[in-house]
Structure formats: C-alpha cells, structure tokens
Short mmCIF file of C-alpha atoms in Angstrom, two decimals:
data_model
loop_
_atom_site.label_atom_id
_atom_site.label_comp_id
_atom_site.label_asym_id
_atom_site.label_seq_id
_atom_site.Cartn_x
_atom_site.Cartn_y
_atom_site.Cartn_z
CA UNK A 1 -5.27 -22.37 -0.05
CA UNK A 2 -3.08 -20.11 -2.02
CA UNK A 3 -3.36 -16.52 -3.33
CA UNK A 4 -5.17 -16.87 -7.00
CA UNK A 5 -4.75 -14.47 -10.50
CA UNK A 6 -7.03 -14.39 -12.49
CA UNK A 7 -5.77 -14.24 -16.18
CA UNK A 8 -6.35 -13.49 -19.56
CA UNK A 9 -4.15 -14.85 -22.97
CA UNK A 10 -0.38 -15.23 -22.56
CA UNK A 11 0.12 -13.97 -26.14
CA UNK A 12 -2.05 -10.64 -26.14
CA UNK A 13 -3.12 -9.60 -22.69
CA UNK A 14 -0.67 -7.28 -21.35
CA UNK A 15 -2.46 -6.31 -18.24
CA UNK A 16 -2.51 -10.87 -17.80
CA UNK A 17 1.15 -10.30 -17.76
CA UNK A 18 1.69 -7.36 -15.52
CA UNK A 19 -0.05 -9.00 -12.64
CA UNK A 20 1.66 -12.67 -13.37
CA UNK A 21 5.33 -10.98 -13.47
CA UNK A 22 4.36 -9.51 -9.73
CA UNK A 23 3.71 -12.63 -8.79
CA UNK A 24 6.22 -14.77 -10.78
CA UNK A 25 8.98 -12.38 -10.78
CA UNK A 26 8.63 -11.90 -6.63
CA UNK A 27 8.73 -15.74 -5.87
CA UNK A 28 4.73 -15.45 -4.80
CA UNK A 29 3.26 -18.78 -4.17
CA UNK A 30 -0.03 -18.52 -6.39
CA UNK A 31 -2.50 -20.54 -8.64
CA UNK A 32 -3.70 -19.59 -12.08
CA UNK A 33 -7.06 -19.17 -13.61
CA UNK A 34 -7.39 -18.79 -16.94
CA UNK A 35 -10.20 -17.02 -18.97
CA UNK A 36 -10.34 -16.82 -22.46
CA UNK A 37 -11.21 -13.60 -24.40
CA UNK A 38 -13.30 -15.80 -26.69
CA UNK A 39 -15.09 -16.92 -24.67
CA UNK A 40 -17.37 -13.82 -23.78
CA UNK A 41 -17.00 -10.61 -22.14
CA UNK A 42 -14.78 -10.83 -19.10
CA UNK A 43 -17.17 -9.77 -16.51
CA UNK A 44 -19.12 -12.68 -17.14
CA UNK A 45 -16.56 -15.11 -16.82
CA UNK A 46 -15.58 -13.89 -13.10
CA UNK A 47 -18.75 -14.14 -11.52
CA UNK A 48 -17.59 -15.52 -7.91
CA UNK A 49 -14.99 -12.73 -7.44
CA UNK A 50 -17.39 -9.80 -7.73
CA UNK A 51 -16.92 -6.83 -7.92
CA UNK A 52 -13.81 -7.76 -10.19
CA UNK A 53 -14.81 -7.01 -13.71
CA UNK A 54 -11.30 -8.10 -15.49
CA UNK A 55 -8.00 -9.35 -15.55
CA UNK A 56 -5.47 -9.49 -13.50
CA UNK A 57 -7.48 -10.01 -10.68
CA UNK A 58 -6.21 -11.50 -7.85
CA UNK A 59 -8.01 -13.25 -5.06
CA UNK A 60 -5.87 -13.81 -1.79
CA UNK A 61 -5.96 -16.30 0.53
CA UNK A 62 -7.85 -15.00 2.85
CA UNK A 63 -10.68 -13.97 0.54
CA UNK A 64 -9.78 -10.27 -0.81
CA UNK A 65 -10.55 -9.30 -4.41
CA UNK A 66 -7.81 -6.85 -5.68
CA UNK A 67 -8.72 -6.41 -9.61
CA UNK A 68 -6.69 -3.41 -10.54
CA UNK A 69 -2.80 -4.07 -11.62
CA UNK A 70 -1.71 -1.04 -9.89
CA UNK A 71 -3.81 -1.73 -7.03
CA UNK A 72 -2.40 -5.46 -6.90
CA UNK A 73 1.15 -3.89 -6.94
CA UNK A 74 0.38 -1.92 -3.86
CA UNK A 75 -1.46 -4.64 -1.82
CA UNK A 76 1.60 -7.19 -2.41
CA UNK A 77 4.18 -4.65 -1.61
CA UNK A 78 1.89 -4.56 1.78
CA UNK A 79 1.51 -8.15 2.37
CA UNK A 80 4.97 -8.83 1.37
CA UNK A 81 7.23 -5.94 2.08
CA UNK A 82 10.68 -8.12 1.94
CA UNK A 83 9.71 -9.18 -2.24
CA UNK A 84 11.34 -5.96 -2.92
CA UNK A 85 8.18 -4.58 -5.17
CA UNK A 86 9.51 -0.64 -4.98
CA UNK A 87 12.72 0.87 -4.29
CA UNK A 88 13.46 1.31 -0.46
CA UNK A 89 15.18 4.72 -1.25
CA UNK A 90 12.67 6.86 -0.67
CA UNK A 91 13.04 9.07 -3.57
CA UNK A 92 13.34 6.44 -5.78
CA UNK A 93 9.84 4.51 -4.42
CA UNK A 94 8.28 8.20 -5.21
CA UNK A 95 9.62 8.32 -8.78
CA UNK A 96 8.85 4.35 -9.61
CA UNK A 97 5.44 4.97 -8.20
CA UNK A 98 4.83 7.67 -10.39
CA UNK A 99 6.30 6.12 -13.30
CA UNK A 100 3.91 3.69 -13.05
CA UNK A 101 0.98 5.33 -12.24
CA UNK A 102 1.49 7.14 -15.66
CA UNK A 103 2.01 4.09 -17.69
CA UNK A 104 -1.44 2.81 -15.72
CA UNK A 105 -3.13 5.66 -17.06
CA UNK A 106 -1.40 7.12 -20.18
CA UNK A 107 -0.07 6.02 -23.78
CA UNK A 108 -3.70 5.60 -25.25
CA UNK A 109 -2.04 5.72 -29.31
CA UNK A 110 0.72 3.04 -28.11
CA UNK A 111 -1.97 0.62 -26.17
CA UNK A 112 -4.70 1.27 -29.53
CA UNK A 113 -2.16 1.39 -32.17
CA UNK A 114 0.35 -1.40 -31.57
CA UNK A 115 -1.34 -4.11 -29.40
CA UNK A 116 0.73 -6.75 -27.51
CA UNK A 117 1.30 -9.94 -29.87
CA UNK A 118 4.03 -11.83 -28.15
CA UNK A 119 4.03 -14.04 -31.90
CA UNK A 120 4.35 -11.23 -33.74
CA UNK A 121 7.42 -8.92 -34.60
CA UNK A 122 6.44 -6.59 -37.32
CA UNK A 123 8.67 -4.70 -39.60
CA UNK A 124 8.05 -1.88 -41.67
CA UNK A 125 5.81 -0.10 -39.42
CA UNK A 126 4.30 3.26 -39.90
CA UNK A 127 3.79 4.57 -36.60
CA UNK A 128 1.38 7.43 -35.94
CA UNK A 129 2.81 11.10 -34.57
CA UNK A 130 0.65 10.19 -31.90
CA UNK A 131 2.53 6.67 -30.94
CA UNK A 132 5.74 8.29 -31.64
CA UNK A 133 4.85 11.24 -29.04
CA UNK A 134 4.17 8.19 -26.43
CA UNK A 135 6.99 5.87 -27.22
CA UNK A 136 9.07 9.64 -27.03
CA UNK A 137 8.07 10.07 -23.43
CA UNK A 138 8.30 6.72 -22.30
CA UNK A 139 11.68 7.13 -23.45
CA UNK A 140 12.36 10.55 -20.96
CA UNK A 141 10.88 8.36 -18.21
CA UNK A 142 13.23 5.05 -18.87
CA UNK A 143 16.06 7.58 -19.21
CA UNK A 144 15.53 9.17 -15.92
CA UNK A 145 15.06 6.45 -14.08
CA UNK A 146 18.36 4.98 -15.13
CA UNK A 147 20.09 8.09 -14.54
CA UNK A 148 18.83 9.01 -10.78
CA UNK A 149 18.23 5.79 -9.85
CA UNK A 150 19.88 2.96 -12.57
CA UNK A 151 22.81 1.78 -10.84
CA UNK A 152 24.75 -0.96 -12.33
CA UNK A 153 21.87 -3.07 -13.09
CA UNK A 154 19.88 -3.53 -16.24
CA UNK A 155 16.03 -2.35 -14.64
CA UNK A 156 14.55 1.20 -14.09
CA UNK A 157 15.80 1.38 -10.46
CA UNK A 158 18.62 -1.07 -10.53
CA UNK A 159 17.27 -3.98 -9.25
CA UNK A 160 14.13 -5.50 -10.81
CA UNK A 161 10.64 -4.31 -9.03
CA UNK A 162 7.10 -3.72 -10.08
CA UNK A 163 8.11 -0.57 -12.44
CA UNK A 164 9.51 -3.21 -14.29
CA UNK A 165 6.82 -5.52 -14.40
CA UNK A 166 4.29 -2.56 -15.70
CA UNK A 167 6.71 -1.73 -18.64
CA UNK A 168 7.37 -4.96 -19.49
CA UNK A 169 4.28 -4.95 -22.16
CA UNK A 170 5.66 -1.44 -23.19
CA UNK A 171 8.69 -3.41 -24.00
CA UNK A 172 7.07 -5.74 -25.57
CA UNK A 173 4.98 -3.22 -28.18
CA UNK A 174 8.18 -1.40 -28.97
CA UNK A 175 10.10 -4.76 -30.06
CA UNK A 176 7.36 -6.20 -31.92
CA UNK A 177 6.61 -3.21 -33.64
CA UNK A 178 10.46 -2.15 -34.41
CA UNK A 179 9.37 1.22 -32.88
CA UNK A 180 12.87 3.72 -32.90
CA UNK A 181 14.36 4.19 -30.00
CA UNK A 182 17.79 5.36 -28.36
CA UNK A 183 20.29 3.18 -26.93
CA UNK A 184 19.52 3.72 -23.27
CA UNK A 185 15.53 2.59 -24.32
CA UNK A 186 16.70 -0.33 -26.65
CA UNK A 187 18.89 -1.44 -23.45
CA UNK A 188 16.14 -1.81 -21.72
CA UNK A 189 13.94 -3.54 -24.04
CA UNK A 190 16.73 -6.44 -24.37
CA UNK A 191 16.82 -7.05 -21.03
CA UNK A 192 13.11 -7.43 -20.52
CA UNK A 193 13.12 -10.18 -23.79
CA UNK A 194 15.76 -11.72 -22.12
CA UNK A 195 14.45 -11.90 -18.95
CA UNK A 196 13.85 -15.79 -17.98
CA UNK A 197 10.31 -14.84 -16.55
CA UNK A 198 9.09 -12.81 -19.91
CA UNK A 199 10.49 -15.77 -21.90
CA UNK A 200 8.16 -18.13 -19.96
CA UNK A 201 5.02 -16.16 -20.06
CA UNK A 202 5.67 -15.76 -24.02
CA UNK A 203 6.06 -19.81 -24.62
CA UNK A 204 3.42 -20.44 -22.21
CA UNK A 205 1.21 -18.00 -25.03
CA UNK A 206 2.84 -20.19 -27.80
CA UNK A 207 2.22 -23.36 -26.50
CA UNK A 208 -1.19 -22.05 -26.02
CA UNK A 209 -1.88 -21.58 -29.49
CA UNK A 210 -3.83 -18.53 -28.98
CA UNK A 211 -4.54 -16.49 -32.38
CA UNK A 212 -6.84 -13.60 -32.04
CA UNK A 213 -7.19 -11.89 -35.44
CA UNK A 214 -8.46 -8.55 -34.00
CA UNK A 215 -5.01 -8.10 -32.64
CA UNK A 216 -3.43 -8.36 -35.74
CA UNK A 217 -1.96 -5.68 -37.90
CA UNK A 218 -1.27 -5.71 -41.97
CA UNK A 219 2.43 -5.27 -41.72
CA UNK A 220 4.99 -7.41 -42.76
CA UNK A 221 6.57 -9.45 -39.96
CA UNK A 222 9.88 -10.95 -39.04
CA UNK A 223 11.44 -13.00 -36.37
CA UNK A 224 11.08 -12.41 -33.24
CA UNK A 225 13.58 -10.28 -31.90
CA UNK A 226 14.49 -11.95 -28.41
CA UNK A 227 16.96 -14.54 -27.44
CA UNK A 228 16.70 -17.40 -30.42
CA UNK A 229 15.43 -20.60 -28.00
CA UNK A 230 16.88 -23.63 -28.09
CA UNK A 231 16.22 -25.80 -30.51
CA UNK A 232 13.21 -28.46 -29.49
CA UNK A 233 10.26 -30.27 -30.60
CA UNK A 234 7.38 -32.51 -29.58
CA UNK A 235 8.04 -36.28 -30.59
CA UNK A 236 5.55 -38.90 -30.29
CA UNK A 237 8.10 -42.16 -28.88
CA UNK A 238 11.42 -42.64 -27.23
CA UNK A 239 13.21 -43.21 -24.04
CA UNK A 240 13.13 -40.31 -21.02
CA UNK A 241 16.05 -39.16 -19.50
CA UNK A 242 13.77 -38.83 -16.84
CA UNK A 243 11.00 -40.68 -15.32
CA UNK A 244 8.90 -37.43 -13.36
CA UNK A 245 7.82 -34.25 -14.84
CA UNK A 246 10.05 -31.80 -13.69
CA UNK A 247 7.15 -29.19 -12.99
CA UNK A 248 4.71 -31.61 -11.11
CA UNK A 249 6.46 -34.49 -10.27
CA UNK A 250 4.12 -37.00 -11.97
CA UNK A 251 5.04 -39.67 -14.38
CA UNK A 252 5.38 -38.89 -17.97
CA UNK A 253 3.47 -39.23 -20.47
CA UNK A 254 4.61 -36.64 -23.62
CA UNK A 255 8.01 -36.74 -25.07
CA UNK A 256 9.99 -33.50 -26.75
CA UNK A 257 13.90 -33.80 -28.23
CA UNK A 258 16.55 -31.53 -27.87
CA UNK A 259 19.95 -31.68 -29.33
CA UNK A 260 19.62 -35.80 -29.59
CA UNK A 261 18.25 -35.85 -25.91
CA UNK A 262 14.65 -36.90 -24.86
CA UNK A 263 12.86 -35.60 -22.09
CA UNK A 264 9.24 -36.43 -20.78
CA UNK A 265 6.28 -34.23 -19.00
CA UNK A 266 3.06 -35.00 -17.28
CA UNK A 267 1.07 -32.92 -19.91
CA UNK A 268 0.56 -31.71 -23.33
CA UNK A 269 1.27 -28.07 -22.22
CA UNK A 270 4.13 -28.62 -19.94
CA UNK A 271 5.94 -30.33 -22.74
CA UNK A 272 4.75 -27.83 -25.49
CA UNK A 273 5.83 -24.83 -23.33
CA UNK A 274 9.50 -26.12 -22.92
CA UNK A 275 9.53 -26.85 -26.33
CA UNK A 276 8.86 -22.93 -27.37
CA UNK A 277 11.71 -22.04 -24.97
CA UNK A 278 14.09 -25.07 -23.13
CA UNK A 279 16.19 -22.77 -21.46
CA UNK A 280 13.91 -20.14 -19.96
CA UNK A 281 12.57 -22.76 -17.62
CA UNK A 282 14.57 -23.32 -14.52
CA UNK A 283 13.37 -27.05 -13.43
CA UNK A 284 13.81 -28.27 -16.97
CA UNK A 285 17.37 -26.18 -17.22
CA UNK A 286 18.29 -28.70 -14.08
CA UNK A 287 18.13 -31.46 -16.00
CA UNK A 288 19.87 -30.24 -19.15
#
C-alpha cells in the first residue's frame, strides 16, 4: 500500500498542484485519486477519508488523513526528513516557513481575481490595485528570500523545497495573467514554467481536457508563455519504436509522432500527456 493524494483538476486547482509537487518534486512513492469539480461539491466526493473536506488530501500508508497543504508539507518533512522539504539552515527553515504560511493564508484579490488556468495566458489585463498590492508583496518576499538565502540556484532558498512548491500556482497566475513584475520576480517565474515537474502537471491538465468556464476571464489571450514543447501528435497507425509503455510497462496500444518518429503507450492519457509536452517526461525523454 502506498501513501495516496487526493486531487482535484490539473488545469485549475492550484491547491491539486501544491500537494502533487510535494510529492512529485521529493521522489515520494504515491498513488493518485482524482475528483472532478463537476462532479459535486468536494466533500461529498471524499467520503472514506473523513474528516477531509478537500483537496490535496493525502492519506498515508498507514491510515492518516492530512487534508491541509501546509499541514501535508509539515507531516512529509516529518516522515521524510532526508527529501529536503525546508532549508536545514535554521534561519532559512524560519523564513521559508513563514513565507509560506503567508501565501497559505494571504493574497485573497490574486487567488479571486486571476484564477489558475494552466491553458490560458491572457494579455491585456487590467489588474485591480488590490491584485497589484498582492503580486507587490509577493514580490518583497521572492526578493528576500533570494537575497538572504538564494544562493546560486534558481528557487527561494537555493535549492528547490516546499516554499517552492506553494508558489508555484503564484507563478503560475502571474504568467498567465502577464501581471508586471521585476527581474528578480520574472526570474523566478521562468524557472518554475520550466521546471520538468510543472510542465508535467500542466500536460497532464491538457491531456485531460478539462474546461471549466467559471474560471475563465474576458481578456484576450496569447500563447502560453513557457518553454514551446516539442512538436507531437496522436496518430491512429504505424510502427513503435518501442514495444512497452514507457510509464507502465504494458504493451501498446496508442500511437503519437514526433519529428518522423513513432512511439506507443498503454493508454489514451499516457500518450495524450506526452504529446502536450515530449520532453518534460523523463521515461519517454529515455527513449528519444
């Protein structure tokens, strides 16, 4: 039995993707469950992990129910205190921790305003004073961060740890909504679109296909403003490369081309998720 999250849509739940990436991003063994947020009110859909009400929530092995991000940061970082969750400089785990307990509880006008749609990067957006205020201290936090604690690497505190994994959504709000920002912010927003692990939770939303008009907004949009994929697509005939799926090891049975070469999956999704993004997978990457 494995440790199992609990998850909302790829494309739009942002709180679904803070719990995956400390998971994912950690080298966790876990299983997915997906709910759908069409499918009813959350609550209801989690019935045998009571008391957790929504998503992330994460059901260990061993039977706990955490279903709070920040409180599933804290009980990994217990569990499994070589992943490398928070700084080990003490001053630095004080100043991550508080960084994220802030974003856990604070920018109401960014979260209302400009809602995560990983399909969406609008342009010509008229942000609030409100948003701007938020996205303008975000932007002191980032900054300090990176100055007291940055090092030569591209994340809050250096090295990549669950900080990063709250902010990645704030990231993600700020690209798609061409919010202004300073270099040291914009930085920092590049690296989390190119991060391999956000690239695969965004194709696993487009191969999804999930379209929720509530989160849409009436500006004009543009393309997206991460790493351009490489180019692929779903074909219906051909000859494999290879014979097994490179995520499950079962024979193949879908087909997708890239760059004259034809490679086969187990499934529908595993196919249509490479396809949004070859490269950002790293079993599929092997055989390229």
């Amino acid at each position: 039995m494995s440790d199992r999250l609990f998850l909302g849509d790829y494309t739009y739940s942002s709180w679904s993707m803070r719990g995956w990436l400390l998971m994912e991003r950690f080298d966790l063994p876990f299983v997915i469950t997906r709910i759908s947020f069409d499918d009813g009110a959350v609550a209801e859909q989690l019935p045998q992990i009571a008391p957790g009400r929504t998503v992330p929530c994460l059901q260990t092995e061993d039977g706990a129910v955490i279903w709070d991000s920040l409180a599933i940061a804290e009980e990994l970082a217990t569990r499994h205190p070589l992943a490398g969750h928070w700084p080990s400089d003490p001053a630095a785990r004080a100043m991550a921790r508080s960084i994220c307990a802030e974003m856990h509880a604070s920018f109401g006008a960014l979260r209302a305003e400009c809602p995560m749609n990983l399909q969406a990067a609008y342009r010509d957006v008229r942000p609030s004073e409100a948003v701007l205020a938020d996205v303008a201290r975000i932007e002191t936090l980032w900054a300090l961060a990176r100055k007291r604690h940055g090092g030569d690497g591209p994340w809050l505190f250096g090295k990549y740890g669950a900080v990063d994994a709250f902010y990645a959504p704030v990231a993600a709000r700020i690209a798609g909504h061409a919010l202004p920002v300073g270099d040291t912010a914009r930085a920092y927003v590049a690296a989390h679109l190119a991060d391999p692990a956000f690239r695969r939770w965004r194709a696993m939303g487009i191969a999804r296909g999930e379209h929720l008009a509530r989160y849409e907004r009436p500006w004009a949009k543009g393309v997206w403003p991460g790493p351009a994929p490489l180019p692929a697509r779903a074909i219906e005939s051909g000859t494999s490369e290879n014979d097994l799926c490179p995520y499950s090891g079962a024979p193949v049975t879908h087909l997708l081309e890239t760059e004259g070469r034809v490679f086969g999956f187990c499934n529908a999704f595993c196919r249509d998720k490479t396809v949004a993004d070859p490269a950002a997978w790293p079993a599929f990457a092997a055989l390229l």
